[in-house]
Coordinates of C-alpha atoms and ligand atoms in Angstrom, one line a residue:
M195 CA 123.8 91.5 92.4
A196 CA 122.7 88.1 91.1
Q197 CA 125.4 85.6 90.7
H198 CA 125.6 84.2 87.2
S199 CA 127.7 81.6 85.4
S200 CA 127.0 82.5 81.8
P201 CA 129.8 84.3 79.9
R202 CA 127.5 87.1 78.8
T203 CA 128.7 90.7 79.6
P204 CA 126.5 92.0 82.4
L205 CA 124.1 94.9 81.7
R206 CA 125.0 97.7 84.0
Y207 CA 122.0 99.7 85.3
A208 CA 121.5 103.2 86.7
V209 CA 118.3 103.8 88.6
V210 CA 117.1 107.4 88.5
G211 CA 114.6 108.1 91.3
T212 CA 115.0 105.5 94.0
G213 CA 111.6 105.8 95.8
M214 CA 108.9 103.1 95.9
M215 CA 109.1 102.2 92.2
G216 CA 112.9 102.6 92.0
L217 CA 113.1 100.0 94.8
E218 CA 110.8 97.7 92.9
H219 CA 113.1 97.9 89.9
I220 CA 116.1 97.3 92.1
H221 CA 114.5 94.1 93.5
A222 CA 113.5 92.9 90.0
L223 CA 117.0 93.6 88.5
G224 CA 118.6 91.8 91.5
S225 CA 116.8 88.6 90.4
L226 CA 118.0 88.7 86.8
P227 CA 121.2 87.1 85.6
D228 CA 124.0 89.1 84.0
T229 CA 122.6 92.3 85.6
E230 CA 124.3 94.8 87.8
V231 CA 122.9 98.0 89.3
V232 CA 126.0 100.3 89.3
A233 CA 124.6 103.7 89.9
L234 CA 121.8 105.4 91.9
C235 CA 120.5 108.9 91.4
D236 CA 118.1 110.7 93.7
P237 CA 118.2 114.2 95.3
H238 CA 116.6 112.7 98.5
A239 CA 119.2 111.2 100.8
T240 CA 116.8 108.8 102.5
S241 CA 115.6 107.4 99.2
L242 CA 119.3 106.9 98.2
R243 CA 120.1 105.1 101.4
R244 CA 117.1 102.8 101.2
A245 CA 118.0 101.9 97.6
K246 CA 121.6 101.2 98.6
D247 CA 120.4 98.9 101.4
A248 CA 118.2 97.0 99.0
L249 CA 121.1 96.2 96.6
V250 CA 122.6 92.7 96.8
D251 CA 126.3 93.1 97.2
G252 CA 127.8 92.1 93.8
G253 CA 131.3 93.2 94.8
H254 CA 131.3 96.2 92.5
P255 CA 131.2 99.9 93.5
I256 CA 127.9 101.7 93.5
A257 CA 128.1 105.4 92.3
E258 CA 125.6 107.8 93.9
Y259 CA 124.4 111.0 92.4
A260 CA 121.9 113.8 93.3
T261 CA 121.3 114.9 89.7
V262 CA 120.9 113.2 86.4
E263 CA 123.4 115.6 84.9
D264 CA 126.1 114.3 87.3
L265 CA 125.0 110.7 86.6
V266 CA 125.5 111.2 82.9
A267 CA 128.8 112.9 83.4
G268 CA 129.9 109.9 85.6
G269 CA 128.8 107.4 82.9
G270 CA 129.7 103.7 83.2
F271 CA 126.1 102.3 82.8
D272 CA 124.4 100.7 79.8
V273 CA 120.7 101.0 80.8
A274 CA 119.0 103.8 82.8
V275 CA 115.6 103.3 84.6
V276 CA 113.7 106.5 85.1
S277 CA 111.5 106.2 88.1
S278 CA 111.4 109.8 89.3
P279 CA 108.1 111.6 89.7
N280 CA 105.9 112.1 86.6
F281 CA 106.6 115.9 86.3
T282 CA 110.3 115.3 86.2
H283 CA 110.4 112.7 83.3
R284 CA 110.7 115.3 80.5
A285 CA 113.7 117.0 82.1
V286 CA 115.4 113.8 83.4
V287 CA 115.0 111.9 80.1
E288 CA 116.6 114.6 78.0
P289 CA 120.3 114.2 79.1
L290 CA 119.8 110.4 79.2
L291 CA 118.6 110.4 75.5
E292 CA 121.7 112.5 74.6
H293 CA 123.9 110.1 76.6
G294 CA 122.6 107.2 74.5
S295 CA 122.1 104.4 77.0
H296 CA 119.1 102.1 76.8
L297 CA 116.2 103.6 78.7
L298 CA 113.2 102.3 80.6
I299 CA 111.0 105.3 81.3
E300 CA 108.3 104.8 83.9
K301 CA 104.7 105.6 83.0
P302 CA 103.4 108.1 82.3
L303 CA 105.9 109.0 79.7
G304 CA 105.2 112.7 80.4
I305 CA 102.4 114.6 82.1
T306 CA 100.9 115.8 78.9
A307 CA 100.8 114.7 75.2
R308 CA 102.9 117.7 74.4
E309 CA 105.7 116.6 76.8
C310 CA 105.5 113.1 75.3
R311 CA 105.9 114.5 71.8
E312 CA 108.9 116.5 72.9
I313 CA 110.5 113.3 74.3
I314 CA 109.7 111.5 71.0
A315 CA 111.3 114.3 69.0
L316 CA 114.4 114.1 71.1
E317 CA 114.5 110.3 70.8
K318 CA 114.4 110.7 67.0
E319 CA 117.0 113.5 67.0
T320 CA 119.5 111.4 69.1
S321 CA 118.8 108.1 67.3
T322 CA 121.0 109.1 64.4
V323 CA 124.0 108.7 66.8
H324 CA 122.5 106.0 69.1
A325 CA 120.6 103.8 66.5
A326 CA 120.8 100.5 68.5
R327 CA 119.4 102.0 71.7
V328 CA 116.2 100.6 73.2
V329 CA 113.8 103.1 74.6
W330 CA 111.0 101.4 76.5
V331 CA 108.0 102.8 78.4
G332 CA 107.1 101.1 81.7
L333 CA 103.5 100.2 80.9
E334 CA 104.0 97.0 82.7
Y335 CA 100.3 96.0 83.2
R336 CA 100.9 94.3 79.9
Y337 CA 103.1 91.9 81.9
M338 CA 100.6 90.9 84.6
A339 CA 100.1 87.1 84.3
P340 CA 96.3 87.1 83.9
T341 CA 96.4 89.9 81.4
M342 CA 99.1 88.1 79.4
R343 CA 96.8 85.0 79.3
L344 CA 93.8 87.2 78.2
L345 CA 96.0 88.5 75.4
D346 CA 96.8 84.9 74.4
H347 CA 93.0 84.3 74.0
V348 CA 92.6 87.5 72.1
G349 CA 95.6 86.6 69.8
S350 CA 94.2 83.1 69.1
G351 CA 91.2 84.7 67.4
S352 CA 88.8 82.4 69.3
L353 CA 86.7 85.4 70.4
G354 CA 86.1 86.4 66.8
N355 CA 85.7 90.1 65.9
L356 CA 86.3 92.1 69.1
R357 CA 83.5 94.6 69.9
M358 CA 83.7 95.5 73.5
L359 CA 86.3 95.8 76.2
A360 CA 85.5 96.7 79.8
I361 CA 88.2 97.5 82.4
R362 CA 87.3 98.0 86.0
E363 CA 89.9 99.1 88.5
H364 CA 88.5 99.2 92.1
R365 CA 91.4 99.9 94.5
F366 CA 92.9 101.7 97.4
P367 CA 93.6 105.5 97.4
F368 CA 96.9 106.8 96.1
L369 CA 99.8 106.0 98.5
V370 CA 102.0 108.6 100.2
K371 CA 105.0 109.7 98.0
V372 CA 108.3 111.4 98.7
G373 CA 107.4 115.1 99.0
D374 CA 103.7 114.3 98.4
W375 CA 104.1 115.0 94.7
N376 CA 101.2 112.8 93.7
R377 CA 98.6 114.9 95.5
F378 CA 98.3 117.5 92.7
S379 CA 97.3 117.0 89.1
A380 CA 100.0 119.5 88.0
N381 CA 102.6 117.0 89.1
T382 CA 101.0 113.8 87.9
G383 CA 99.0 114.8 84.8
G384 CA 95.8 113.9 86.7
T385 CA 94.6 110.5 87.8
L386 CA 93.4 109.5 84.3
V387 CA 97.0 110.1 83.0
E388 CA 99.0 109.0 86.1
K389 CA 97.1 105.8 87.0
C390 CA 94.9 105.0 84.0
C391 CA 97.6 105.3 81.2
H392 CA 98.1 101.6 82.0
F393 CA 94.5 100.8 81.1
F394 CA 94.4 103.0 78.0
D395 CA 97.5 101.2 76.9
L396 CA 95.8 97.8 77.4
M397 CA 92.8 99.0 75.4
R398 CA 94.9 99.8 72.3
L399 CA 96.9 96.5 72.8
V400 CA 93.8 94.3 73.1
L401 CA 91.7 96.0 70.4
Q402 CA 94.7 96.6 68.0
S403 CA 93.2 99.9 67.0
E404 CA 93.6 103.6 67.7
P405 CA 91.1 105.6 69.7
N406 CA 89.2 108.4 68.0
R407 CA 86.9 109.8 70.7
V408 CA 86.7 109.8 74.5
F409 CA 83.8 110.7 76.8
A410 CA 84.2 110.8 80.6
S411 CA 82.6 111.7 83.8
G412 CA 84.5 111.8 87.1
A413 CA 85.3 113.7 90.3
Q414 CA 87.2 113.8 93.5
D415 CA 84.5 112.8 95.9
V416 CA 86.1 111.0 98.8
N417 CA 89.9 110.8 99.0
H418 CA 92.4 113.3 100.4
L419 CA 89.8 116.0 101.0
D420 CA 91.0 116.4 104.6
E421 CA 94.7 116.8 103.6
I422 CA 96.4 120.2 103.3
Y423 CA 99.9 120.8 101.7
E424 CA 101.3 124.3 102.0
G425 CA 97.7 125.6 102.4
R426 CA 96.3 123.6 99.4
T427 CA 93.9 120.7 99.3
P428 CA 94.8 117.9 96.8
D429 CA 92.9 118.1 93.5
I430 CA 93.2 114.5 92.3
L431 CA 90.1 112.7 90.9
D432 CA 89.2 109.5 92.7
N433 CA 86.4 108.0 90.6
A434 CA 85.5 108.1 86.9
F435 CA 83.8 106.3 84.0
V436 CA 85.5 106.7 80.7
I437 CA 84.2 105.5 77.3
V438 CA 86.5 105.3 74.3
D439 CA 85.5 104.7 70.6
F440 CA 88.1 103.0 68.4
D441 CA 88.8 103.4 64.7
N442 CA 87.8 99.7 64.1
G443 CA 84.4 100.3 65.5
A444 CA 85.1 98.6 68.9
R445 CA 84.4 100.4 72.1
A446 CA 86.0 100.3 75.5
S447 CA 85.1 101.5 79.0
L448 CA 87.1 102.2 82.1
D449 CA 85.4 102.1 85.6
L450 CA 87.9 103.6 88.1
C451 CA 87.2 103.8 91.8
M452 CA 90.0 104.6 94.3
F453 CA 88.0 104.1 97.5
A454 CA 87.0 100.5 96.7
E455 CA 89.8 98.4 98.3
A456 CA 87.2 96.4 100.2
T457 CA 86.9 93.9 97.3
K458 CA 88.6 90.8 95.9
N459 CA 90.1 92.0 92.6
E460 CA 92.0 95.2 91.9
Q461 CA 91.3 94.8 88.2
E462 CA 88.6 93.0 86.2
I463 CA 89.1 93.0 82.4
S464 CA 86.5 91.6 80.1
V465 CA 86.7 91.5 76.3
V466 CA 83.8 90.3 74.1
G467 CA 83.9 89.4 70.4
D468 CA 81.1 88.1 68.2
L469 CA 82.2 84.5 69.1
G470 CA 82.9 84.7 72.8
K471 CA 84.1 86.4 75.9
A472 CA 87.3 86.3 77.9
E473 CA 87.9 87.8 81.4
A474 CA 90.9 88.4 83.6
L475 CA 90.7 88.9 87.3
V476 CA 93.8 90.4 88.8
T477 CA 94.4 89.8 92.0
E478 CA 92.7 86.4 92.1
G479 CA 94.7 85.4 89.0
V480 CA 91.6 83.9 87.4
V481 CA 91.1 83.9 83.6
R482 CA 87.8 82.7 82.0
L483 CA 87.1 81.9 78.4
G484 CA 83.6 81.4 77.2
L485 CA 82.6 80.5 73.6
R486 CA 79.1 81.1 72.4
S487 CA 79.2 77.9 70.4
K488 CA 79.4 75.9 73.7
G489 CA 76.1 77.3 75.0
W490 CA 74.8 79.7 77.7
F491 CA 76.6 80.2 81.0
Q492 CA 79.5 77.9 80.0
C493 CA 83.1 78.9 80.4
E494 CA 86.5 77.4 81.1
E495 CA 88.1 78.9 84.2
E496 CA 91.8 78.7 85.1
I497 CA 94.1 80.1 87.8
V498 CA 97.1 81.6 86.0
S499 CA 100.5 80.5 87.4
V500 CA 103.1 83.0 88.5
D501 CA 105.8 80.3 88.8
D502 CA 108.0 82.1 86.3
V503 CA 108.7 84.9 88.8
P504 CA 111.2 84.3 91.6
T505 CA 109.3 83.8 94.9
S506 CA 111.3 86.5 96.7
L507 CA 109.9 89.1 94.3
L508 CA 106.3 88.1 94.8
A509 CA 107.0 88.5 98.5
H510 CA 107.7 92.2 97.8
G511 CA 104.1 92.2 96.7
A512 CA 104.0 94.9 94.1
H513 CA 102.6 94.4 90.6
H514 CA 102.5 90.5 90.7
G515 CA 106.0 90.1 89.1
S516 CA 105.2 92.3 86.1
S517 CA 108.2 94.6 86.7
W518 CA 110.5 91.6 86.5
R519 CA 108.8 90.2 83.4
Q520 CA 109.1 93.7 81.8
H521 CA 112.8 93.9 82.5
R522 CA 113.4 90.4 81.2
A523 CA 111.6 91.3 77.9
M524 CA 113.5 94.5 77.7
Q525 CA 116.8 92.8 78.2
A526 CA 116.0 90.3 75.5
A527 CA 115.3 93.3 73.1
I528 CA 118.7 94.8 74.1
R529 CA 120.6 91.6 73.7
N530 CA 118.9 90.7 70.4
G531 CA 119.1 94.1 68.9
S532 CA 115.3 94.3 68.5
R533 CA 112.9 97.2 69.0
A534 CA 111.1 98.0 72.3
A535 CA 107.9 96.2 72.7
V536 CA 106.4 99.2 74.5
T537 CA 107.4 102.3 72.6
T538 CA 107.4 106.0 73.3
F539 CA 104.5 106.2 70.8
D540 CA 102.6 103.8 73.1
G541 CA 103.6 106.1 76.0
L542 CA 102.2 109.1 74.1
M543 CA 98.9 107.5 73.2
S544 CA 98.2 106.3 76.7
V545 CA 98.8 109.8 78.1
A546 CA 96.8 111.5 75.3
M547 CA 93.8 109.3 76.1
G548 CA 94.0 110.2 79.7
E549 CA 94.3 113.9 78.8
A550 CA 91.3 113.6 76.5
A551 CA 89.3 112.0 79.4
H552 CA 90.2 114.9 81.7
R553 CA 89.3 117.4 79.1
S554 CA 86.0 115.6 78.5
I555 CA 85.2 115.8 82.2
S556 CA 85.9 119.5 82.4
L557 CA 84.1 120.4 79.2
G558 CA 81.1 118.0 79.8
R559 CA 81.3 116.7 76.2
P560 CA 83.0 114.0 74.1
V561 CA 86.6 114.9 73.1
S562 CA 88.1 113.7 69.8
M563 CA 91.7 112.5 69.9
G564 CA 92.4 115.0 67.2
E565 CA 91.8 117.8 69.8
I566 CA 94.7 116.4 71.8
L567 CA 97.0 115.2 69.2
D568 CA 96.7 117.7 66.3
Ligands
LIG229 N1 104.6 101.0 86.6 C1 103.9 101.2 87.6 O1 102.9 100.5 87.8 C2 104.2 102.3 88.6 C3 103.8 102.2 89.9 C4 104.2 103.2 90.8 C5 104.8 104.3 90.3 N2 105.2 104.4 89.0 C6 105.9 105.5 88.5 O2 107.2 105.6 89.0 C7 107.6 106.9 89.2 C8 108.0 107.1 90.6 O3 106.9 106.8 91.5 P1 107.2 106.4 93.0 O4 105.9 105.8 93.4 O5 108.4 105.6 93.1 O6 107.4 107.8 93.7 P2 108.3 108.1 95.0 O7 107.9 109.4 95.5 O8 108.2 106.9 96.0 O9 109.8 108.1 94.5 C9 110.2 109.1 93.6 C10 111.7 109.3 93.9 O10 112.2 110.2 92.9 C11 113.1 111.1 93.5 N3 113.3 112.3 92.6 C12 112.6 113.5 92.6 N4 113.0 114.3 91.6 C13 114.1 113.6 91.0 C14 115.0 113.9 90.0 N5 114.9 115.1 89.3 N6 115.9 113.0 89.6 C15 116.0 111.8 90.3 N7 115.2 111.5 91.3 C16 114.2 112.3 91.6 C17 112.4 111.5 94.8 O11 113.3 112.0 95.7 C18 111.9 110.1 95.2 O12 112.9 109.4 96.0 C19 106.4 107.8 88.8 O13 106.5 108.2 87.5 C20 105.2 106.9 88.9 O14 104.1 107.2 88.1 C21 104.9 103.4 88.2

């Protein structure tokens, strides 16, 4: 692991689920000071071997486990990262919450709002014994550099009273996963939970309000229709429009297309208040700020720097350094004894909004958040 000269006690990590995202966490952790990955847990031998190969040799032994129960019994770690498939989060998280280590749980927190609430109940129950523990949900799009800059503009108040937020994600189809778990909604929660929980989280964060109603239209029109797994064709939606009404009167929309990789930006986020508009373009890293007081068709444009992230991580390509920034923020919370910035409640709400959108599509009508949460 990373060499460090500071006298701080290293934080010892266990990574549970060492597939694509587990590897991204291992790379990110390897670039942080006072950080050691000491245990790996995955039932799939190939995933375990790849993860072990990706570790920088820090001179300490690495324990390997096939089950989370064995990992917990082995102990010896301070923080666990849960990056196993969505449908396993509920079962994997339970022994870890009882164990009491700090936890980073990948998004989505669970595959339904009900699962998320069960996790929250367990968190509360075990908090009496493990009060200082940080439980953080991996909604890391908050930590994309252009999005952070957009949030700065929102926070400055220069846009005035925020009224509209539009998020467009136009991207490539879902990648191949270990055991093809992501091909079926029963394993993922459905695309609007699995993928779009990130965007529903950003909506709440930008608008600083809670959603009350969701209306959506979507379908699986193009992707994975020629694939068959044990006699079944995948059932995952690949395009949708979602409209969300918020308690403060603001409205947000999501435009998702997963056969639109022939474009420049994966995400385009635009937020408009009564005084102006800000936009963030992720992949180009462009952020624009336009104030109505300065006239029509005027805006400042900047390319947002990613210099804070070690270059070696950007070479790994994924998520523009946001995993690394997320870990850095979580480590600060652990070391300062402060609360998680991204809580299990945030995890619940981002899943519940996705669930409401799926229900709206199947019922063909708007769905109130109360129908999902009550
Ligand atoms: N934050 C993000 O932007 C982001 C991006 C991609 C994936 N993810 C999330 O990360 C998680 C993993 O996704 P992935 O893309 O790495 O999938 P993956 O298929 O590449 O890896 C999952 C790994 O978990 C292992 N696994 C299965 N059951 C397990 C269990 N009970 N205990 C421990 N390990 C188990 C599998 O063998 C596999 O190696 C998912 O929840 C996914 O939604 C988050």
